[in-house]
PDB file of C-alpha atoms in Angstrom:
ATOM      1  CA  MET H 161      25.544  12.781 -14.846  1.00 39.00           C
ATOM      2  CA  ALA H 162      24.053  15.621 -12.893  1.00 41.00           C
ATOM      3  CA  ALA H 163      23.274  13.865  -9.634  1.00 42.00           C
ATOM      4  CA  LYS H 164      25.734  11.844  -7.605  1.00 39.00           C
ATOM      5  CA  LEU H 165      25.394   9.815  -4.438  1.00 39.00           C
ATOM      6  CA  PRO H 166      28.976   9.640  -3.150  1.00 38.00           C
ATOM      7  CA  LEU H 167      28.001   8.641   0.387  1.00 39.00           C
ATOM      8  CA  LEU H 168      26.596   5.393  -0.949  1.00 41.00           C
ATOM      9  CA  GLY H 169      29.903   4.329  -2.479  1.00 42.00           C
ATOM     10  CA  LEU H 170      30.552   1.880   0.359  1.00 46.00           C
ATOM     11  CA  SER H 171      33.699  -0.162   0.692  1.00 51.00           C
ATOM     12  CA  ARG H 172      33.576  -3.915   1.177  1.00 54.00           C
ATOM     13  CA  VAL H 173      34.155  -3.547   4.943  1.00 51.00           C
ATOM     14  CA  ASN H 174      31.356  -0.982   5.217  1.00 55.00           C
ATOM     15  CA  THR H 175      29.073  -3.235   3.207  1.00 55.00           C
ATOM     16  CA  ILE H 176      29.631  -6.154   5.583  1.00 57.00           C
ATOM     17  CA  PHE H 177      29.098  -3.856   8.572  1.00 51.00           C
ATOM     18  CA  PHE H 178      25.869  -2.502   7.042  1.00 52.00           C
ATOM     19  CA  LEU H 179      24.473  -6.006   6.481  1.00 55.00           C
ATOM     20  CA  ALA H 180      25.492  -7.189   9.960  1.00 56.00           C
ATOM     21  CA  ILE H 181      23.770  -4.254  11.675  1.00 52.00           C
ATOM     22  CA  SER H 182      20.670  -4.784   9.549  1.00 54.00           C
ATOM     23  CA  LEU H 183      20.595  -8.457  10.491  1.00 54.00           C
ATOM     24  CA  LEU H 184      20.791  -7.629  14.202  1.00 52.00           C
ATOM     25  CA  LEU H 185      18.031  -5.028  13.904  1.00 53.00           C
ATOM     26  CA  SER H 186      15.784  -7.347  11.931  1.00 50.00           C
ATOM     27  CA  THR H 187      16.292 -10.151  14.456  1.00 48.00           C
ATOM     28  CA  SER H 188      15.292  -7.874  17.328  1.00 46.00           C
ATOM     29  CA  LEU H 189      12.125  -6.889  15.444  1.00 49.00           C
ATOM     30  CA  ALA H 190      11.294 -10.359  14.191  1.00 46.00           C
ATOM     31  CA  GLN H 191       8.364 -10.731  16.559  1.00 47.00           C
ATOM     32  CA  ALA H 192       6.688  -7.544  15.335  1.00 55.00           C
ATOM     33  CA  GLU H 193       3.667  -7.733  13.056  1.00 70.00           C
ATOM     34  CA  GLY H 194       4.980  -7.179   9.543  1.00 87.00           C
ATOM     35  CA  TYR H 195       7.558  -4.633   8.381  1.00 96.00           C
ATOM     36  CA  TRP H 196       7.944  -0.987   7.324  1.00 96.00           C
ATOM     37  CA  VAL H 197      11.292  -0.998   5.509  1.00 97.00           C
ATOM     38  CA  GLU H 198      13.074  -3.375   3.132  1.00 97.00           C
ATOM     39  CA  LEU H 199      16.831  -3.047   2.564  1.00 97.00           C
ATOM     40  CA  GLY H 200      18.795  -4.965  -0.045  1.00 97.00           C
ATOM     41  CA  GLY H 201      22.361  -5.446  -1.197  1.00 95.00           C
ATOM     42  CA  ALA H 202      23.740  -7.543  -4.038  1.00 94.00           C
ATOM     43  CA  ARG H 203      26.979  -8.387  -5.767  1.00 91.00           C
ATOM     44  CA  ASP H 204      26.716  -8.931  -9.522  1.00 88.00           C
ATOM     45  CA  PHE H 205      29.195 -10.892 -11.639  1.00 86.00           C
ATOM     46  CA  HIS H 206      28.987 -10.268 -15.394  1.00 78.00           C
ATOM     47  CA  THR H 207      30.287 -12.410 -18.219  1.00 76.00           C
ATOM     48  CA  LYS H 208      30.001 -10.741 -21.623  1.00 67.00           C
ATOM     49  CA  LEU H 209      31.144 -12.388 -24.860  1.00 63.00           C
ATOM     50  CA  ILE H 210      31.263  -9.976 -27.804  1.00 58.00           C
ATOM     51  CA  ASN H 211      31.530 -11.542 -31.238  1.00 57.00           C
ATOM     52  CA  PRO H 212      34.406 -10.199 -33.387  1.00 50.00           C
ATOM     53  CA  ALA H 213      31.962  -9.581 -36.254  1.00 51.00           C
ATOM     54  CA  VAL H 214      30.389  -6.846 -34.125  1.00 48.00           C
ATOM     55  CA  TYR H 215      33.221  -5.178 -32.213  1.00 49.00           C
ATOM     56  CA  GLY H 216      36.337  -6.654 -33.748  1.00 49.00           C
ATOM     57  CA  ASP H 217      37.892  -8.345 -30.705  1.00 49.00           C
ATOM     58  CA  GLY H 218      35.727 -11.264 -29.564  1.00 49.00           C
ATOM     59  CA  VAL H 219      37.198 -11.222 -26.053  1.00 49.00           C
ATOM     60  CA  GLU H 220      35.295 -12.309 -22.986  1.00 52.00           C
ATOM     61  CA  ARG H 221      34.911  -9.637 -20.325  1.00 56.00           C
ATOM     62  CA  SER H 222      33.973 -10.378 -16.706  1.00 57.00           C
ATOM     63  CA  PRO H 223      33.342  -7.226 -14.653  1.00 70.00           C
ATOM     64  CA  HIS H 224      31.433  -7.057 -11.378  1.00 78.00           C
ATOM     65  CA  SER H 225      29.074  -4.527  -9.805  1.00 82.00           C
ATOM     66  CA  THR H 226      27.397  -3.737  -6.494  1.00 88.00           C
ATOM     67  CA  ASP H 227      23.740  -2.816  -5.898  1.00 90.00           C
ATOM     68  CA  PHE H 228      21.977  -1.296  -2.889  1.00 95.00           C
ATOM     69  CA  ASP H 229      18.271  -0.582  -2.603  1.00 96.00           C
ATOM     70  CA  ALA H 230      15.761   0.530   0.024  1.00 98.00           C
ATOM     71  CA  THR H 231      11.966   0.516   0.008  1.00 97.00           C
ATOM     72  CA  PHE H 232       9.958   2.477   2.582  1.00 98.00           C
ATOM     73  CA  TYR H 233       6.291   1.577   3.045  1.00 97.00           C
ATOM     74  CA  PHE H 234       3.685   4.140   4.100  1.00 96.00           C
ATOM     75  CA  GLY H 235       2.049   1.574   6.384  1.00 93.00           C
ATOM     76  CA  ARG H 236       3.174  -1.607   8.089  1.00 94.00           C
ATOM     77  CA  VAL H 237       3.016  -4.587   5.709  1.00 95.00           C
ATOM     78  CA  ASN H 238       1.383  -7.612   7.318  1.00 91.00           C
ATOM     79  CA  ASP H 239       3.138 -10.813   6.214  1.00 89.00           C
ATOM     80  CA  ARG H 240       1.372 -13.223   8.569  1.00 86.00           C
ATOM     81  CA  ASP H 241      -1.254 -14.406   6.080  1.00 84.00           C
ATOM     82  CA  SER H 242       0.728 -14.789   2.848  1.00 88.00           C
ATOM     83  CA  VAL H 243       3.970 -16.015   1.357  1.00 93.00           C
ATOM     84  CA  TYR H 244       6.722 -13.552   2.213  1.00 94.00           C
ATOM     85  CA  GLY H 245       7.602 -12.686  -1.386  1.00 94.00           C
ATOM     86  CA  GLU H 246       4.069 -11.432  -2.200  1.00 95.00           C
ATOM     87  CA  ALA H 247       3.227  -9.782   1.125  1.00 94.00           C
ATOM     88  CA  ALA H 248       3.440  -6.162  -0.083  1.00 96.00           C
ATOM     89  CA  PHE H 249       1.440  -6.861  -3.244  1.00 96.00           C
ATOM     90  CA  LEU H 250      -1.342  -8.724  -1.436  1.00 94.00           C
ATOM     91  CA  ALA H 251      -1.428  -6.024   1.270  1.00 94.00           C
ATOM     92  CA  LYS H 252      -1.848  -3.382  -1.494  1.00 96.00           C
ATOM     93  CA  ALA H 253       0.948  -1.391   0.107  1.00 96.00           C
ATOM     94  CA  SER H 254       2.138   2.042  -1.055  1.00 97.00           C
ATOM     95  CA  SER H 255       5.869   2.761  -0.988  1.00 97.00           C
ATOM     96  CA  ALA H 256       8.825   4.935  -1.968  1.00 97.00           C
ATOM     97  CA  SER H 257      12.118   3.450  -3.151  1.00 97.00           C
ATOM     98  CA  LEU H 258      15.756   4.382  -3.656  1.00 97.00           C
ATOM     99  CA  SER H 259      18.515   2.358  -5.298  1.00 96.00           C
ATOM    100  CA  TYR H 260      22.193   2.856  -6.059  1.00 94.00           C
ATOM    101  CA  ARG H 261      24.381   0.786  -8.354  1.00 86.00           C
ATOM    102  CA  GLU H 262      28.030   0.710  -9.247  1.00 82.00           C
ATOM    103  CA  ASN H 263      28.461  -0.246 -12.903  1.00 69.00           C
ATOM    104  CA  PRO H 264      31.949  -1.113 -14.148  1.00 59.00           C
ATOM    105  CA  PHE H 265      32.059  -0.552 -17.886  1.00 54.00           C
ATOM    106  CA  VAL H 266      35.012  -2.525 -19.139  1.00 48.00           C
ATOM    107  CA  ASP H 267      35.242  -0.898 -22.563  1.00 49.00           C
ATOM    108  CA  VAL H 268      36.545   2.278 -20.915  1.00 45.00           C
ATOM    109  CA  GLY H 269      38.179   0.588 -17.930  1.00 47.00           C
ATOM    110  CA  ASN H 270      36.508   2.473 -15.089  1.00 52.00           C
ATOM    111  CA  LYS H 271      33.547   2.189 -12.740  1.00 56.00           C
ATOM    112  CA  ASN H 272      30.386   4.205 -13.243  1.00 65.00           C
ATOM    113  CA  ASN H 273      27.544   4.877 -10.838  1.00 80.00           C
ATOM    114  CA  GLY H 274      23.787   5.104 -11.227  1.00 88.00           C
ATOM    115  CA  PHE H 275      20.762   5.686  -9.059  1.00 92.00           C
ATOM    116  CA  ALA H 276      16.966   5.401  -9.207  1.00 95.00           C
ATOM    117  CA  LEU H 277      14.087   6.971  -7.290  1.00 97.00           C
ATOM    118  CA  GLY H 278      10.506   5.745  -7.353  1.00 97.00           C
ATOM    119  CA  VAL H 279       7.093   5.984  -5.753  1.00 97.00           C
ATOM    120  CA  HIS H 280       4.267   3.424  -5.926  1.00 97.00           C
ATOM    121  CA  GLY H 281       0.825   4.285  -4.608  1.00 97.00           C
ATOM    122  CA  VAL H 282      -2.373   2.276  -4.130  1.00 97.00           C
ATOM    123  CA  ILE H 283      -5.441   4.484  -3.740  1.00 96.00           C
ATOM    124  CA  ALA H 284      -8.653   3.216  -2.124  1.00 95.00           C
ATOM    125  CA  GLU H 285      -7.145  -0.293  -2.145  1.00 94.00           C
ATOM    126  CA  ARG H 286      -7.745  -0.510  -5.882  1.00 96.00           C
ATOM    127  CA  PHE H 287      -6.169   2.163  -8.097  1.00 97.00           C
ATOM    128  CA  ILE H 288      -2.417   2.119  -8.805  1.00 97.00           C
ATOM    129  CA  LEU H 289      -0.321   5.195  -9.593  1.00 97.00           C
ATOM    130  CA  GLY H 290       3.472   5.408  -9.712  1.00 97.00           C
ATOM    131  CA  ALA H 291       6.508   7.137 -11.162  1.00 97.00           C
ATOM    132  CA  SER H 292      10.274   6.593 -11.275  1.00 96.00           C
ATOM    133  CA  TYR H 293      13.428   8.319 -12.456  1.00 96.00           C
ATOM    134  CA  SER H 294      16.945   6.939 -12.928  1.00 93.00           C
ATOM    135  CA  GLU H 295      20.343   8.079 -14.176  1.00 89.00           C
ATOM    136  CA  ASP H 296      23.298   5.923 -15.267  1.00 82.00           C
ATOM    137  CA  GLU H 297      26.694   6.852 -16.617  1.00 77.00           C
ATOM    138  CA  TYR H 298      28.371   4.286 -18.879  1.00 66.00           C
ATOM    139  CA  GLY H 299      31.803   5.646 -19.607  1.00 62.00           C
ATOM    140  CA  ARG H 300      31.241   8.083 -22.485  1.00 63.00           C
ATOM    141  CA  GLU H 301      27.456   7.685 -22.393  1.00 70.00           C
ATOM    142  CA  ASP H 302      24.750   9.047 -20.066  1.00 77.00           C
ATOM    143  CA  LEU H 303      21.368   7.351 -19.791  1.00 80.00           C
ATOM    144  CA  GLU H 304      18.288   8.953 -18.218  1.00 87.00           C
ATOM    145  CA  THR H 305      15.039   7.022 -17.779  1.00 90.00           C
ATOM    146  CA  THR H 306      11.632   8.323 -16.686  1.00 94.00           C
ATOM    147  CA  ALA H 307       8.594   6.088 -16.193  1.00 96.00           C
ATOM    148  CA  VAL H 308       4.992   6.476 -15.049  1.00 97.00           C
ATOM    149  CA  GLU H 309       2.424   3.779 -14.323  1.00 97.00           C
ATOM    150  CA  ALA H 310      -1.339   3.640 -13.870  1.00 98.00           C
ATOM    151  CA  GLY H 311      -3.491   0.616 -13.192  1.00 97.00           C
ATOM    152  CA  LEU H 312      -5.834  -1.131 -10.833  1.00 97.00           C
ATOM    153  CA  TYR H 313      -6.362  -4.267  -8.823  1.00 98.00           C
ATOM    154  CA  ILE H 314      -8.836  -6.286 -10.899  1.00 97.00           C
ATOM    155  CA  SER H 315      -9.211  -8.611  -7.905  1.00 96.00           C
ATOM    156  CA  ASP H 316      -7.614  -8.960  -4.481  1.00 94.00           C
ATOM    157  CA  ASN H 317      -4.932 -11.179  -6.041  1.00 95.00           C
ATOM    158  CA  ALA H 318      -4.387  -9.608  -9.475  1.00 97.00           C
ATOM    159  CA  SER H 319      -3.423  -6.238 -10.962  1.00 98.00           C
ATOM    160  CA  LEU H 320      -3.300  -4.775 -14.471  1.00 98.00           C
ATOM    161  CA  THR H 321      -0.941  -1.842 -15.066  1.00 98.00           C
ATOM    162  CA  LEU H 322      -0.150   0.417 -18.018  1.00 97.00           C
ATOM    163  CA  VAL H 323       3.483   1.636 -18.010  1.00 96.00           C
ATOM    164  CA  TYR H 324       5.026   4.405 -20.118  1.00 95.00           C
ATOM    165  CA  GLU H 325       8.830   4.678 -20.164  1.00 93.00           C
ATOM    166  CA  GLU H 326      11.110   7.194 -21.867  1.00 90.00           C
ATOM    167  CA  ASP H 327      14.891   6.745 -22.246  1.00 84.00           C
ATOM    168  CA  GLY H 328      17.508   9.190 -23.412  1.00 76.00           C
ATOM    169  CA  LEU H 329      21.074   8.086 -24.214  1.00 68.00           C
ATOM    170  CA  ALA H 330      23.675  10.704 -25.117  1.00 61.00           C
ATOM    171  CA  GLY H 331      27.412  10.417 -25.674  1.00 57.00           C
ATOM    172  CA  GLU H 332      29.906   8.526 -27.767  1.00 57.00           C
ATOM    173  CA  VAL H 333      28.902   4.985 -28.692  1.00 51.00           C
ATOM    174  CA  HIS H 334      31.002   2.094 -29.989  1.00 51.00           C
ATOM    175  CA  THR H 335      30.225   0.909 -33.499  1.00 48.00           C
ATOM    176  CA  HIS H 336      30.973  -2.327 -35.335  1.00 45.00           C
ATOM    177  CA  ALA H 337      34.351  -3.334 -36.712  1.00 45.00           C
ATOM    178  CA  GLY H 338      35.881  -0.975 -39.222  1.00 45.00           C
ATOM    179  CA  LEU H 339      34.193   2.203 -37.958  1.00 44.00           C
ATOM    180  CA  ALA H 340      35.378   4.728 -35.395  1.00 48.00           C
ATOM    181  CA  ASN H 341      33.323   5.707 -32.353  1.00 53.00           C
ATOM    182  CA  ALA H 342      30.468   8.101 -33.149  1.00 52.00           C
ATOM    183  CA  LYS H 343      28.704  10.777 -31.125  1.00 57.00           C
ATOM    184  CA  THR H 344      25.000  10.120 -30.936  1.00 57.00           C
ATOM    185  CA  ASN H 345      21.696  10.701 -29.197  1.00 63.00           C
ATOM    186  CA  ILE H 346      19.335   7.746 -28.892  1.00 69.00           C
ATOM    187  CA  ASP H 347      15.806   8.267 -27.584  1.00 76.00           C
ATOM    188  CA  SER H 348      13.297   5.514 -26.972  1.00 79.00           C
ATOM    189  CA  GLU H 349       9.714   5.317 -25.786  1.00 85.00           C
ATOM    190  CA  ARG H 350       8.076   2.158 -24.443  1.00 86.00           C
ATOM    191  CA  LEU H 351       4.382   1.627 -23.748  1.00 92.00           C
ATOM    192  CA  GLY H 352       3.581  -1.604 -21.972  1.00 94.00           C
ATOM    193  CA  LEU H 353       0.793  -3.535 -20.293  1.00 96.00           C
ATOM    194  CA  GLN H 354       1.625  -5.730 -17.296  1.00 97.00           C
ATOM    195  CA  LEU H 355      -0.484  -8.360 -15.541  1.00 98.00           C
ATOM    196  CA  HIS H 356       0.466  -9.750 -12.132  1.00 98.00           C
ATOM    197  CA  MET H 357      -1.664 -12.413 -10.481  1.00 97.00           C
ATOM    198  CA  VAL H 358      -1.232 -14.644  -7.445  1.00 97.00           C
ATOM    199  CA  THR H 359      -3.012 -17.802  -6.367  1.00 94.00           C
ATOM    200  CA  SER H 360      -2.114 -18.435  -2.756  1.00 83.00           C
ATOM    201  CA  SER H 361      -2.797 -20.056   0.549  1.00 77.00           C
ATOM    202  CA  ASP H 362      -1.163 -19.223   3.874  1.00 72.00           C
ATOM    203  CA  ASN H 363       1.938 -21.333   3.197  1.00 87.00           C
ATOM    204  CA  ALA H 364       2.201 -21.728  -0.605  1.00 93.00           C
ATOM    205  CA  ALA H 365       1.490 -19.729  -3.753  1.00 95.00           C
ATOM    206  CA  PHE H 366       1.988 -19.385  -7.485  1.00 97.00           C
ATOM    207  CA  ALA H 367       2.517 -16.002  -9.182  1.00 97.00           C
ATOM    208  CA  LEU H 368       2.355 -15.213 -12.897  1.00 98.00           C
ATOM    209  CA  ASP H 369       3.584 -12.075 -14.691  1.00 98.00           C
ATOM    210  CA  LEU H 370       2.696 -11.356 -18.326  1.00 97.00           C
ATOM    211  CA  SER H 371       3.828  -8.286 -20.264  1.00 96.00           C
ATOM    212  CA  LEU H 372       3.289  -6.778 -23.705  1.00 94.00           C
ATOM    213  CA  ALA H 373       5.174  -3.644 -24.761  1.00 91.00           C
ATOM    214  CA  PHE H 374       5.758  -1.566 -27.879  1.00 87.00           C
ATOM    215  CA  LEU H 375       9.050   0.231 -28.432  1.00 81.00           C
ATOM    216  CA  ASP H 376       9.710   3.329 -30.499  1.00 78.00           C
ATOM    217  CA  LEU H 377      13.448   3.950 -30.870  1.00 69.00           C
ATOM    218  CA  LYS H 378      15.086   6.806 -32.764  1.00 67.00           C
ATOM    219  CA  SER H 379      18.832   7.407 -33.106  1.00 60.00           C
ATOM    220  CA  SER H 380      20.797  10.319 -34.528  1.00 56.00           C
ATOM    221  CA  LEU H 381      23.845   8.383 -35.699  1.00 52.00           C
ATOM    222  CA  PRO H 382      25.630  10.145 -38.583  1.00 48.00           C
ATOM    223  CA  ILE H 383      25.091   8.918 -42.121  1.00 45.00           C
ATOM    224  CA  GLY H 384      27.292   5.896 -42.673  1.00 47.00           C
ATOM    225  CA  PHE H 385      27.117   4.883 -39.015  1.00 46.00           C
ATOM    226  CA  ASP H 386      23.427   3.918 -38.952  1.00 48.00           C
ATOM    227  CA  THR H 387      23.840   0.744 -41.026  1.00 48.00           C
ATOM    228  CA  LEU H 388      25.437  -2.555 -40.039  1.00 47.00           C
ATOM    229  CA  PRO H 389      27.074  -4.881 -42.585  1.00 43.00           C
ATOM    230  CA  GLY H 390      24.370  -6.508 -44.691  1.00 44.00           C
ATOM    231  CA  GLY H 391      22.324  -3.309 -44.898  1.00 45.00           C
ATOM    232  CA  VAL H 392      20.728  -3.644 -41.450  1.00 45.00           C
ATOM    233  CA  LYS H 393      19.416  -0.293 -40.178  1.00 51.00           C
ATOM    234  CA  LEU H 394      19.810   0.693 -36.517  1.00 51.00           C
ATOM    235  CA  ASN H 395      16.601   2.750 -36.456  1.00 51.00           C
ATOM    236  CA  GLU H 396      13.357   0.898 -35.784  1.00 51.00           C
ATOM    237  CA  SER H 397       9.988   1.732 -34.301  1.00 47.00           C
ATOM    238  CA  ASP H 398       6.819   0.231 -32.817  1.00 51.00           C
ATOM    239  CA  GLN H 399       8.220  -3.229 -32.198  1.00 64.00           C
ATOM    240  CA  PRO H 400       6.454  -5.649 -29.829  1.00 80.00           C
ATOM    241  CA  GLU H 401       8.141  -7.086 -26.777  1.00 87.00           C
ATOM    242  CA  LEU H 402       6.614 -10.130 -25.054  1.00 93.00           C
ATOM    243  CA  GLY H 403       7.478 -11.388 -21.575  1.00 96.00           C
ATOM    244  CA  ALA H 404       6.355 -14.028 -19.102  1.00 97.00           C
ATOM    245  CA  GLN H 405       7.566 -14.958 -15.622  1.00 98.00           C
ATOM    246  CA  ALA H 406       6.381 -17.666 -13.247  1.00 98.00           C
ATOM    247  CA  THR H 407       7.175 -17.778  -9.530  1.00 97.00           C
ATOM    248  CA  LEU H 408       6.486 -20.877  -7.477  1.00 97.00           C
ATOM    249  CA  TYR H 409       6.314 -20.625  -3.695  1.00 97.00           C
ATOM    250  CA  PRO H 410       6.293 -24.250  -2.460  1.00 96.00           C
ATOM    251  CA  HIS H 411       6.706 -22.775   1.016  1.00 93.00           C
ATOM    252  CA  ARG H 412       6.087 -19.243   2.246  1.00 93.00           C
ATOM    253  CA  GLN H 413       9.853 -18.803   2.777  1.00 95.00           C
ATOM    254  CA  LEU H 414      10.987 -20.119  -0.633  1.00 97.00           C
ATOM    255  CA  ALA H 415      10.613 -18.626  -4.132  1.00 98.00           C
ATOM    256  CA  LEU H 416      11.597 -20.295  -7.427  1.00 98.00           C
ATOM    257  CA  VAL H 417      11.531 -17.960 -10.455  1.00 98.00           C
ATOM    258  CA  ALA H 418      11.714 -18.572 -14.219  1.00 98.00           C
ATOM    259  CA  GLY H 419      11.212 -15.843 -16.801  1.00 98.00           C
ATOM    260  CA  TYR H 420      11.569 -15.204 -20.534  1.00 97.00           C
ATOM    261  CA  LYS H 421      11.326 -12.022 -22.631  1.00 93.00           C
ATOM    262  CA  GLN H 422      11.746 -11.527 -26.368  1.00 90.00           C
ATOM    263  CA  ALA H 423      11.849  -8.503 -28.661  1.00 83.00           C
ATOM    264  CA  ASN H 424      12.049  -8.712 -32.456  1.00 76.00           C
ATOM    265  CA  LEU H 425      13.568  -5.470 -33.700  1.00 69.00           C
ATOM    266  CA  ASP H 426      14.450  -4.461 -37.242  1.00 64.00           C
ATOM    267  CA  ALA H 427      18.182  -4.443 -36.562  1.00 64.00           C
ATOM    268  CA  LEU H 428      18.433  -7.240 -34.043  1.00 70.00           C
ATOM    269  CA  ASP H 429      16.587  -9.817 -31.957  1.00 79.00           C
ATOM    270  CA  VAL H 430      16.860  -9.685 -28.158  1.00 83.00           C
ATOM    271  CA  GLU H 431      16.190 -12.615 -25.837  1.00 90.00           C
ATOM    272  CA  ARG H 432      16.301 -12.507 -22.035  1.00 93.00           C
ATOM    273  CA  ILE H 433      16.192 -15.492 -19.672  1.00 96.00           C
ATOM    274  CA  ARG H 434      15.938 -15.296 -15.886  1.00 97.00           C
ATOM    275  CA  LEU H 435      16.272 -18.006 -13.228  1.00 98.00           C
ATOM    276  CA  ALA H 436      16.264 -17.152  -9.523  1.00 98.00           C
ATOM    277  CA  VAL H 437      15.967 -18.648  -6.052  1.00 98.00           C
ATOM    278  CA  GLU H 438      15.178 -16.692  -2.887  1.00 98.00           C
ATOM    279  CA  VAL H 439      15.068 -18.148   0.629  1.00 98.00           C
ATOM    280  CA  PHE H 440      13.897 -16.365   3.771  1.00 97.00           C
ATOM    281  CA  ILE H 441      16.153 -17.768   6.480  1.00 96.00           C
ATOM    282  CA  THR H 442      14.007 -15.864   8.998  1.00 93.00           C
ATOM    283  CA  ARG H 443      10.814 -13.845   8.585  1.00 91.00           C
ATOM    284  CA  MET H 444      12.929 -10.734   8.137  1.00 94.00           C
ATOM    285  CA  VAL H 445      16.092 -11.897   6.326  1.00 96.00           C
ATOM    286  CA  ALA H 446      16.355 -13.438   2.856  1.00 97.00           C
ATOM    287  CA  VAL H 447      19.218 -14.529   0.629  1.00 97.00           C
ATOM    288  CA  GLY H 448      18.999 -15.121  -3.097  1.00 97.00           C
ATOM    289  CA  ILE H 449      20.751 -16.132  -6.295  1.00 97.00           C
ATOM    290  CA  ASP H 450      19.611 -14.537  -9.548  1.00 97.00           C
ATOM    291  CA  TYR H 451      20.814 -15.563 -13.032  1.00 96.00           C
ATOM    292  CA  ASN H 452      20.061 -13.389 -16.078  1.00 94.00           C
ATOM    293  CA  LYS H 453      21.118 -14.026 -19.663  1.00 92.00           C
ATOM    294  CA  GLU H 454      20.657 -11.453 -22.411  1.00 87.00           C
ATOM    295  CA  GLU H 455      21.431 -12.334 -26.016  1.00 85.00           C
ATOM    296  CA  PHE H 456      21.595  -9.855 -28.895  1.00 77.00           C
ATOM    297  CA  ILE H 457      21.458 -11.440 -32.360  1.00 75.00           C
ATOM    298  CA  PHE H 458      22.196  -8.964 -35.163  1.00 68.00           C
ATOM    299  CA  ASN H 459      20.203  -9.595 -38.320  1.00 64.00           C
ATOM    300  CA  GLY H 460      22.514  -9.762 -41.322  1.00 58.00           C
ATOM    301  CA  LEU H 461      25.564 -10.504 -39.167  1.00 58.00           C
ATOM    302  CA  PRO H 462      27.077 -13.899 -38.278  1.00 54.00           C
ATOM    303  CA  GLY H 463      27.798 -12.868 -34.687  1.00 58.00           C
ATOM    304  CA  GLU H 464      26.015 -11.944 -31.464  1.00 66.00           C
ATOM    305  CA  ILE H 465      26.536 -10.400 -28.026  1.00 73.00           C
ATOM    306  CA  ASP H 466      25.994 -12.706 -25.068  1.00 77.00           C
ATOM    307  CA  ASP H 467      25.680 -11.094 -21.628  1.00 80.00           C
ATOM    308  CA  GLN H 468      25.237 -13.189 -18.475  1.00 87.00           C
ATOM    309  CA  VAL H 469      24.859 -11.884 -14.918  1.00 88.00           C
ATOM    310  CA  TYR H 470      25.019 -13.856 -11.661  1.00 91.00           C
ATOM    311  CA  LYS H 471      23.645 -11.901  -8.704  1.00 93.00           C
ATOM    312  CA  PHE H 472      24.080 -12.872  -5.032  1.00 96.00           C
ATOM    313  CA  GLY H 473      21.892 -10.792  -2.757  1.00 96.00           C
ATOM    314  CA  VAL H 474      20.705 -10.213   0.804  1.00 97.00           C
ATOM    315  CA  LYS H 475      17.365  -8.667   1.807  1.00 97.00           C
ATOM    316  CA  VAL H 476      16.515  -7.371   5.278  1.00 96.00           C
ATOM    317  CA  ARG H 477      13.101  -6.215   6.525  1.00 96.00           C
ATOM    318  CA  LEU H 478      12.589  -3.932   9.506  1.00 94.00           C
TER     319      LEU H 478
END
């Protein structure tokens, strides 16, 4: 990976110190109107069960990872008249973001880092333009992702956005049982349409996210490596992906999230489930628990890959 962020590789003691200082700063600014900056930190716990029909071992692996992120707004976000979780969206705020993540990849037994940069702009309080770039290193594999978005607020409480995303994965990938590792390049393109809408009052709200995307994936696996048992091909293109997420804010300081996403590919079916709770213990400090389950079911195979992530996070606004 070309770019590294070594200064962000914080130890556990530094992480606690960082969060404590942020809490003190946010408390001192709690009486200010709104916020300019949002800082976040999370600890992720993964549980991955790989079926022996796919990788030949069937063992359960439980790594962990650490995430940090920061969002800087180009104007102060007023959160006095909305639920806290939708304040930036309802204020039509423009922002720049930076995130860093430490990804342990247990198949190679070491930790790998990744980062992302992004910008989100709202022009004339209606038009949306944005772009992002990220790099991740997974052991023998490097992943680069570039995305651009364009859309508009169709009302004060709803937006419609078109997103184009391009991924490039290069390196040595693991194949199913009975085959050695193979060098490959996998490129994918995703074109999606996203709707976000909020019905709200001062102290309660309901938010709905709907998404439709089409994926074009091409791999350069050598002949003999591009087919799973049962004749299932790894290459597929133009497959639809459907997603929906509902967020209930029974109180402006509390968010309850449930989401589901499904993609039916030629080689496999992918299902994603998300459940989350976020509580603002003050106007400027929130804690949350986020559960994500991702299931890969290989067509023509008796097995599957089951990946579950439990995330415990802290968010601080300044």
